[in-house]
Amino acid sequence: MYHLRRLTIVAVVVGVVIFLATFLPRVLNPVPPSKEKREADQAWINTSPHWLDRQACRWFSLCGLLHVRRDPPEKPKHDDDGHELRLELRQVLDEELSVISRGGHKDNKLRGIPDYVLNYAPLVHLYSKEYFWPSDIADHMKHVTPDLAEDKWQQFEESQPLNLSNLNELSSKLGFVHLNSKDDVESRPDWLHSKNNIPVAFSEEDDTVEGPDSPEPAKSGEDTTWYEVDRDHPLRRISDPRKLPGGMPKPIGFAKRSRDLKSRQQEQARLLSQEAQDKLNELNKPDESGYSRAPATLVMVDKGSGIVDAFWFFFYAYNLGQTVLGTRYGNHVGDWEHCMIRFESGVPRAVFFSEHEGGQAYAWHAVEKRGNESQIQRPVIYSAVGSHAMYATPGNHPYVLPFGMLKDVTDRGPLWDPSKNLRGYWYDYATPKDDEGLEPAKENPDEPTSWFYYGGTWGDKLYGLDDVRQWRLFGQYHYVTGPQGPKYKNLGREKVCQTFRCRIIHSIAEGKKGSWHS
């Protein structure tokens, strides 16, 4: 009887472990895997050279246990030569200014960046203790190599070195779909950290922030369907008897929105006067506060009916995953994050914040802004430490797991102004060919476009279990595959959100109740 009880207890414990091993991965991954992903997972498990490891992985979802160890964000480094960094930064600035001065008049057929896109460009608070700062995708090309046999790539490397101008063509010709780091990422090479790209801090005198908690208007107060527009679904006016003469009183916030629209139209008309703008620039020359030498990528998409989506993409050489019970998950080389501001006739309507595999969309009035009433107010975004996911508020942002075990953290760290250094493009998402549709903005006509069409990943392929850097516990990998680029972020979306399911959030308090997957 005694032995029977012991066997029963062991059986129950094993049953509970198997249940958790089956159930937890589904909870931790809100996006269910496809048949192809399940087959790829089985192939990945078979990369382990150890039979016991493969069985533990299949039955208990404990893969690569012998590889588990601490993964600090930074390794000890020698002191950098600050003088060399300053000279390098000055050289880069001179080159960029030279390109801008050359490019403005090269091709009159190119479309320029609308004033309203730059006037309402986001300001990004990077985390104060961030380890992996913004990176330049052109620099990234110098530190990665195509996922090809070494002898096959060497035939092309000398004659056609990898760069932004030939990335897609070489990928199509040679058949590679991953860009692997030339260095062991766990040695934490300097290019991963990109410390010389830390934005210059804004002065405290400029730190005027508008409170984010505005009254929540009813959706019936919207006068157009700006929140659901593309070329196949044009803008529509919403008929509302409360707005007709003699009808019911106008909804709260309508008068203020009308005044804001009028003032913004007046501001845009003033900006059209180049002479007035030139005089203003002489009086208020901007300084370098908020400038980062890593250019942001601005992709503008005309949806028709006066709707323009301005996608601001931010690239980082490395994504440092979060830790659960001291174990780190989700690292990958290359990290694309973005926000999108939807404009209706030059007036900002909503902001989308990308977060992991989803994100949240806020009505314009709800997000925090910087600037006083006499200035154009710009939205403020908070970038999470390590993962660089984008949020509307500072603080802790738990997701997936209960009790805040897995969370992103944001704060009011260095403020990055991406409008001061960018690559600007217009994109026609309706172009039938996969390698057409993108053109540089008139302000930077020489910027390459090949990189945009590259369909592979911007980082290493998923490491196998035969790699000592890799493990997977309960469905969560230590290292995952790098991401695809901006073209694959649903730029032609009808709704504001990246995925079809989309809810416009009208207050910060409302946004705190959910997360990117809820």
XYZ file of C-alpha atoms in Angstrom:
518
model
C 0.000 0.000 0.000
C 2.865 2.329 0.892
C 4.570 1.796 -2.463
C 1.270 2.235 -4.249
C 0.837 5.674 -2.662
C 4.352 6.674 -3.685
C 3.760 5.551 -7.254
C 0.462 7.460 -7.290
C 2.180 10.645 -6.077
C 4.931 10.274 -8.687
C 2.340 9.687 -11.413
C 0.368 12.764 -10.343
C 3.502 14.936 -10.277
C 4.568 13.705 -13.716
C 1.044 14.295 -15.007
C 1.023 17.857 -13.650
C 4.423 18.589 -15.205
C 3.305 17.245 -18.589
C 0.083 19.278 -18.345
C 2.027 22.452 -17.534
C 4.519 21.723 -20.286
C 1.621 21.482 -22.736
C -0.495 24.323 -21.366
C 2.138 26.962 -20.536
C 3.546 27.347 -24.077
C 0.032 28.083 -25.321
C -0.454 30.728 -22.627
C 2.965 32.254 -23.228
C 2.385 32.446 -26.978
C -0.999 34.085 -27.734
C -0.406 33.559 -31.480
C -1.107 29.873 -32.251
C 1.537 28.202 -34.440
C 0.745 27.083 -37.984
C 1.320 23.569 -39.318
C 4.558 24.724 -40.939
C 5.794 26.150 -37.635
C 4.979 22.918 -35.819
C 6.955 20.932 -38.385
C 9.850 23.374 -38.122
C 9.726 22.984 -34.327
C 10.164 19.237 -34.603
C 13.139 19.744 -36.886
C 14.597 22.226 -34.384
C 14.268 19.739 -31.502
C 16.174 17.197 -33.582
C 19.185 19.531 -33.705
C 20.053 18.491 -30.148
C 22.858 15.894 -30.163
C 21.584 14.343 -26.898
C 18.714 11.824 -26.797
C 17.703 12.739 -23.231
C 17.586 16.421 -24.124
C 15.314 15.707 -27.094
C 12.925 13.644 -24.955
C 12.854 16.262 -22.175
C 12.108 18.860 -24.820
C 9.250 16.868 -26.388
C 7.598 15.678 -23.177
C 8.354 18.355 -20.621
C 9.122 21.395 -22.818
C 12.542 21.674 -21.156
C 15.081 22.091 -23.950
C 18.807 22.662 -23.551
C 18.772 22.588 -19.737
C 22.540 22.111 -19.653
C 22.933 25.419 -21.508
C 20.943 27.561 -19.040
C 23.065 30.224 -17.324
C 23.097 33.928 -16.509
C 22.947 36.261 -19.492
C 24.002 39.766 -18.383
C 23.235 42.594 -20.809
C 26.809 43.827 -20.911
C 30.281 42.303 -20.706
C 33.352 44.103 -19.266
C 34.807 46.480 -21.835
C 37.965 48.524 -22.301
C 37.458 52.268 -22.127
C 36.551 53.746 -25.504
C 38.578 56.545 -26.980
C 36.119 59.403 -26.589
C 38.140 61.682 -28.842
C 37.865 59.224 -31.743
C 34.112 58.894 -31.198
C 33.684 62.674 -31.339
C 35.705 62.870 -34.559
C 33.678 60.025 -36.059
C 30.409 61.720 -35.104
C 31.540 65.011 -36.596
C 32.516 63.259 -39.828
C 29.136 61.512 -40.049
C 27.308 64.791 -39.433
C 29.306 66.519 -42.173
C 28.584 63.697 -44.630
C 24.854 63.747 -43.866
C 24.643 67.512 -44.210
C 26.454 67.231 -47.528
C 23.988 64.619 -48.789
C 21.032 66.773 -47.728
C 22.458 69.840 -49.442
C 23.025 67.859 -52.661
C 19.783 65.953 -52.673
C 17.095 68.618 -52.299
C 17.073 69.587 -56.000
C 18.021 66.356 -57.746
C 14.612 65.129 -58.844
C 11.611 67.444 -58.886
C 9.278 64.473 -59.515
C 9.866 63.047 -56.051
C 7.339 63.878 -53.351
C 8.516 65.858 -50.374
C 7.821 65.185 -46.702
C 4.704 67.160 -45.697
C 5.278 69.770 -43.012
C 2.627 68.240 -40.787
C 4.458 64.881 -40.698
C 7.561 66.536 -39.235
C 5.640 68.988 -37.052
C 3.863 66.117 -35.311
C 6.781 63.681 -35.368
C 7.005 61.544 -32.210
C 9.509 62.071 -29.413
C 10.844 58.829 -27.959
C 11.954 58.406 -24.356
C 14.619 55.690 -24.417
C 15.166 53.871 -21.133
C 17.643 55.616 -18.839
C 19.672 52.434 -18.250
C 19.344 51.043 -21.774
C 22.213 48.874 -22.991
C 21.338 48.675 -26.695
C 20.772 52.064 -28.307
C 19.462 53.051 -31.769
C 21.509 51.756 -34.698
C 22.000 52.749 -38.310
C 20.901 50.008 -40.723
C 23.807 50.986 -43.011
C 26.268 50.265 -40.174
C 24.428 47.020 -39.418
C 25.316 45.728 -42.900
C 29.013 45.890 -42.001
C 28.610 43.444 -39.103
C 26.373 40.761 -40.598
C 26.878 38.182 -43.315
C 24.391 36.215 -45.438
C 23.411 32.787 -44.132
C 25.353 30.968 -46.850
C 28.198 28.528 -47.094
C 31.398 30.505 -46.592
C 32.897 29.583 -49.971
C 29.711 30.587 -51.820
C 29.617 34.044 -50.234
C 33.348 34.683 -50.673
C 32.876 34.604 -54.458
C 30.718 37.743 -54.226
C 31.917 39.523 -51.107
C 34.911 41.289 -52.657
C 33.170 42.385 -55.860
C 29.733 43.060 -54.334
C 29.979 43.816 -50.609
C 26.642 43.681 -48.831
C 24.955 47.066 -48.434
C 21.543 48.750 -48.482
C 21.689 49.266 -52.256
C 22.024 45.600 -53.223
C 20.574 43.643 -50.277
C 17.415 42.457 -52.045
C 19.151 41.716 -55.340
C 21.841 39.595 -53.663
C 19.227 37.812 -51.564
C 17.203 36.950 -54.680
C 20.301 35.876 -56.617
C 21.981 33.810 -53.907
C 18.904 32.615 -52.045
C 19.730 33.696 -48.479
C 16.982 34.714 -46.040
C 18.959 35.465 -42.870
C 21.703 37.924 -41.916
C 23.944 36.332 -39.316
C 26.196 38.252 -36.965
C 29.905 38.036 -37.802
C 30.661 38.135 -34.060
C 29.527 35.971 -31.178
C 26.734 38.156 -29.793
C 27.408 36.905 -26.271
C 30.781 38.629 -26.411
C 28.725 41.839 -26.679
C 30.706 43.616 -29.447
C 30.490 47.393 -29.447
C 28.298 47.591 -32.549
C 25.485 45.820 -30.697
C 25.392 48.528 -28.027
C 25.710 51.532 -30.378
C 26.562 53.788 -27.437
C 27.747 56.579 -29.691
C 24.149 56.881 -30.943
C 22.710 57.962 -27.578
C 20.636 61.117 -28.194
C 21.842 64.406 -26.745
C 19.601 65.245 -23.800
C 16.965 67.957 -24.074
C 17.379 70.898 -21.719
C 15.127 70.998 -18.682
C 13.741 74.357 -19.855
C 12.081 72.624 -22.796
C 10.525 69.883 -20.686
C 6.902 70.937 -20.902
C 4.536 67.978 -21.012
C 0.814 68.027 -21.570
C -1.130 65.678 -19.324
C -2.348 62.542 -21.105
C -5.639 62.011 -19.308
C -8.215 63.794 -21.433
C -11.939 63.189 -21.101
C -13.039 60.216 -23.178
C -15.286 61.285 -26.062
C -17.955 59.023 -27.443
C -17.088 57.427 -30.766
C -20.263 58.953 -32.181
C -18.478 62.309 -31.917
C -16.243 61.348 -34.874
C -17.347 63.026 -38.099
C -15.493 60.726 -40.542
C -14.373 57.105 -40.728
C -10.676 58.044 -40.498
C -10.026 54.991 -38.287
C -10.862 52.528 -41.107
C -9.578 53.725 -44.488
C -7.596 52.480 -47.461
C -7.955 52.878 -51.225
C -10.618 50.173 -51.378
C -12.489 51.669 -48.412
C -12.492 55.468 -48.884
C -13.242 58.010 -46.202
C -16.934 58.448 -45.390
C -18.763 61.200 -43.568
C -20.775 60.097 -40.545
C -24.309 61.419 -40.447
C -25.140 62.612 -36.938
C -28.303 64.625 -36.174
C -26.599 66.223 -33.193
C -24.369 68.151 -35.624
C -27.238 69.525 -37.760
C -28.514 73.095 -37.242
C -31.300 73.044 -34.690
C -30.423 69.546 -33.577
C -29.224 68.332 -30.197
C -26.219 70.015 -28.530
C -22.833 69.170 -30.001
C -20.939 66.466 -28.106
C -18.302 67.398 -25.575
C -14.982 68.067 -27.257
C -16.458 68.944 -30.675
C -15.964 72.693 -30.320
C -12.402 72.208 -29.102
C -11.655 69.820 -31.979
C -13.082 72.369 -34.472
C -10.903 75.106 -33.008
C -7.894 72.800 -33.136
C -8.616 71.924 -36.771
C -8.927 75.597 -37.715
C -5.730 76.540 -35.907
C -3.846 73.645 -37.515
C -5.086 74.644 -40.961
C -3.913 78.182 -40.298
C -0.552 76.827 -39.142
C -0.202 74.731 -42.303
C -1.053 77.748 -44.485
C 1.609 79.768 -42.722
C 4.159 77.006 -43.262
C 3.443 77.143 -46.993
C 5.003 80.587 -47.092
C 8.678 79.811 -47.572
C 9.683 83.391 -46.869
C 7.910 83.394 -43.504
C 9.433 80.020 -42.678
C 12.936 81.181 -43.539
C 12.573 84.202 -41.246
C 11.292 82.004 -38.446
C 14.239 79.651 -38.877
C 16.631 82.551 -38.536
C 15.019 83.515 -35.234
C 14.654 79.968 -33.865
C 17.515 77.873 -35.156
C 17.140 74.392 -33.637
C 20.006 73.002 -31.605
C 21.154 69.365 -31.546
C 19.068 68.379 -28.517
C 17.515 64.994 -29.131
C 19.701 64.264 -32.148
C 20.972 60.709 -32.640
C 23.478 59.817 -35.345
C 21.357 56.705 -36.052
C 18.756 57.757 -38.640
C 15.154 56.781 -38.111
C 13.241 55.485 -41.132
C 10.104 57.368 -42.146
C 7.738 55.585 -44.548
C 4.684 57.573 -45.648
C 1.684 55.805 -47.162
C -1.119 57.657 -48.967
C -4.386 55.789 -48.326
C -6.508 58.169 -50.395
C -9.357 60.435 -49.209
C -6.809 62.729 -47.550
C -5.573 59.947 -45.230
C -1.790 59.620 -44.843
C -0.145 57.126 -42.505
C 3.319 58.188 -41.326
C 5.255 55.137 -40.128
C 8.299 55.908 -37.991
C 10.625 52.892 -37.852
C 13.389 52.593 -35.271
C 16.184 50.060 -35.676
C 18.381 48.528 -32.970
C 21.221 46.076 -33.573
C 20.123 43.853 -30.671
C 17.002 42.960 -28.745
C 17.694 41.928 -25.165
C 14.877 39.707 -23.941
C 13.248 39.945 -20.515
C 13.956 37.661 -17.573
C 11.577 35.348 -15.701
C 12.879 33.956 -12.411
C 16.396 34.992 -13.392
C 16.359 33.279 -16.805
C 16.408 35.363 -19.964
C 14.223 34.738 -23.007
C 13.691 36.342 -26.388
C 17.115 37.676 -27.438
C 17.658 38.320 -31.136
C 19.981 40.215 -33.477
C 18.300 43.094 -35.306
C 15.204 44.798 -33.914
C 12.626 46.837 -35.845
C 10.077 48.818 -33.835
C 7.618 51.387 -35.107
C 4.870 53.811 -34.376
C 2.357 55.119 -36.871
C 0.519 58.444 -36.890
C -2.623 58.609 -39.022
C -3.430 61.996 -40.529
C -6.695 63.179 -42.020
C -6.145 66.221 -44.264
C -2.975 67.019 -42.330
C -4.627 66.683 -38.916
C -3.328 63.899 -36.610
C -6.070 61.478 -35.589
C -4.417 58.476 -33.898
C -1.094 56.939 -32.884
C -0.188 53.249 -33.055
C 2.465 51.858 -30.679
C 4.140 48.589 -31.749
C 4.628 46.114 -28.904
C 6.117 42.671 -29.577
C 3.782 40.844 -32.021
C 0.998 43.411 -31.728
C 0.463 46.851 -30.281
C -2.074 49.438 -29.153
C -3.760 52.331 -30.973
C -4.609 55.577 -29.152
C -6.776 58.472 -30.293
C -4.638 61.572 -30.757
C -6.186 63.481 -27.857
C -5.344 60.675 -25.418
C -1.558 60.440 -25.795
C 0.943 62.451 -23.799
C 2.425 65.365 -25.713
C 5.345 67.728 -25.372
C 4.909 71.454 -25.892
C 2.782 74.231 -24.422
C -0.410 75.721 -25.869
C 1.499 78.188 -28.077
C 3.514 75.387 -29.714
C 2.687 72.427 -31.926
C 2.348 69.538 -29.525
C 4.183 66.329 -30.384
C 3.307 62.847 -29.098
C 5.602 61.254 -26.524
C 6.483 57.557 -26.748
C 8.261 55.359 -24.203
C 10.679 52.662 -25.370
C 11.075 49.607 -23.124
C 14.492 48.573 -21.886
C 16.028 45.789 -23.971
C 12.982 44.890 -26.063
C 12.380 48.495 -27.256
C 8.615 47.849 -27.361
C 6.714 51.142 -27.529
C 4.268 52.343 -24.878
C 2.195 55.417 -24.150
C 3.297 55.756 -20.502
C 6.363 55.242 -18.287
C 6.385 52.418 -15.740
C 5.896 48.650 -15.715
C 3.976 46.928 -18.496
C 3.256 43.276 -17.622
C 2.070 40.925 -20.337
C 1.196 37.245 -20.835
C 2.243 35.979 -17.383
C 0.354 36.796 -14.138
C 1.726 38.716 -11.147
C 3.990 40.842 -13.349
C 6.489 37.996 -13.780
C 7.072 39.045 -17.394
C 7.077 42.767 -18.035
C 8.523 45.608 -20.041
C 9.840 48.654 -18.190
C 9.912 52.255 -19.467
C 10.953 55.581 -17.954
C 11.772 59.178 -18.904
C 15.286 58.468 -20.132
C 17.084 60.289 -22.972
C 14.606 61.911 -25.345
C 15.153 61.037 -28.994
C 13.865 63.345 -31.727
C 13.831 61.173 -34.879
C 12.801 64.101 -37.086
C 16.340 65.499 -36.801
C 17.956 62.569 -38.600
C 15.916 60.331 -40.870
C 15.625 58.485 -44.147
C 12.317 59.478 -45.688
C 10.288 57.489 -48.244
C 6.874 57.297 -49.884
C 5.414 53.813 -50.398
C 2.650 52.714 -52.766
C 1.342 49.512 -51.190
C -0.926 48.786 -54.197
C 1.987 48.258 -56.608
C 1.616 44.732 -58.053
C 5.347 43.915 -58.134
C 7.096 42.914 -54.909
C 10.213 44.970 -55.660
C 8.508 48.239 -56.589
C 6.494 50.929 -54.857
C 9.070 52.646 -52.640
C 10.656 55.938 -53.614
C 12.869 58.254 -51.544
C 11.465 61.571 -50.421
C 12.533 64.687 -52.285
C 14.652 65.752 -49.304
C 16.899 62.658 -49.637
C 16.735 61.485 -53.274
C 19.930 59.405 -53.064
C 18.733 57.067 -50.312
C 18.754 53.387 -51.426
C 15.554 51.346 -51.684
C 16.772 47.770 -52.268
C 16.944 46.997 -48.547
C 13.196 47.673 -48.179
C 12.220 44.763 -50.464
C 14.497 42.232 -48.739
C 12.160 39.502 -47.486
C 14.536 37.783 -45.093
C 15.391 38.518 -41.478
C 17.706 41.242 -40.178
C 19.333 38.911 -37.668
C 20.535 35.386 -37.037
C 18.491 32.324 -37.847
C 17.066 30.541 -34.801
C 19.983 28.814 -33.036
C 19.656 25.036 -32.766
C 20.002 22.949 -29.631
C 23.488 22.014 -30.794
C 24.476 25.627 -30.016
C 25.491 26.116 -26.360
C 23.901 29.599 -26.371
C 20.425 28.202 -26.923
C 17.730 26.825 -24.622
C 13.949 26.677 -24.549
C 11.863 26.323 -21.412
C 8.085 25.948 -21.635
C 8.047 27.138 -25.219
C 10.181 30.243 -24.652
C 13.534 30.474 -26.462
C 16.684 32.110 -25.185
C 17.422 33.234 -28.773
C 14.802 33.674 -31.479
C 15.074 34.492 -35.170
C 15.630 38.130 -36.098
C 12.700 40.147 -37.494
C 11.706 41.065 -41.031
C 11.855 44.686 -42.135
C 9.296 47.511 -42.473
C 7.680 46.214 -45.693
C 6.217 43.320 -43.699
C 4.475 45.419 -41.035
C 1.172 45.647 -42.932
C 1.793 49.141 -44.290
C -1.371 49.020 -46.391
C -3.575 48.415 -43.368
C -7.100 49.763 -43.399
C -7.247 50.055 -39.612
C -4.801 51.898 -37.389
C -3.532 48.696 -35.749
C -1.075 46.292 -37.330
C -3.500 43.363 -36.943
C -7.120 43.210 -38.120
C -8.503 43.279 -34.583
C -8.260 46.931 -33.599
C -9.641 49.044 -30.789
C -8.975 52.788 -30.587
C -8.113 53.690 -26.974
C -9.435 57.055 -25.795
C -7.600 57.482 -22.480
C -4.392 56.419 -20.778
C -6.405 54.749 -18.013
C -8.208 52.629 -20.601
C -4.918 51.651 -22.205
C -3.456 50.434 -18.912
C -6.225 47.840 -18.612
C -4.947 45.892 -21.623
C -1.754 44.949 -23.434
C -0.570 44.184 -26.963
C -2.208 40.739 -27.050
C -5.504 41.529 -25.300
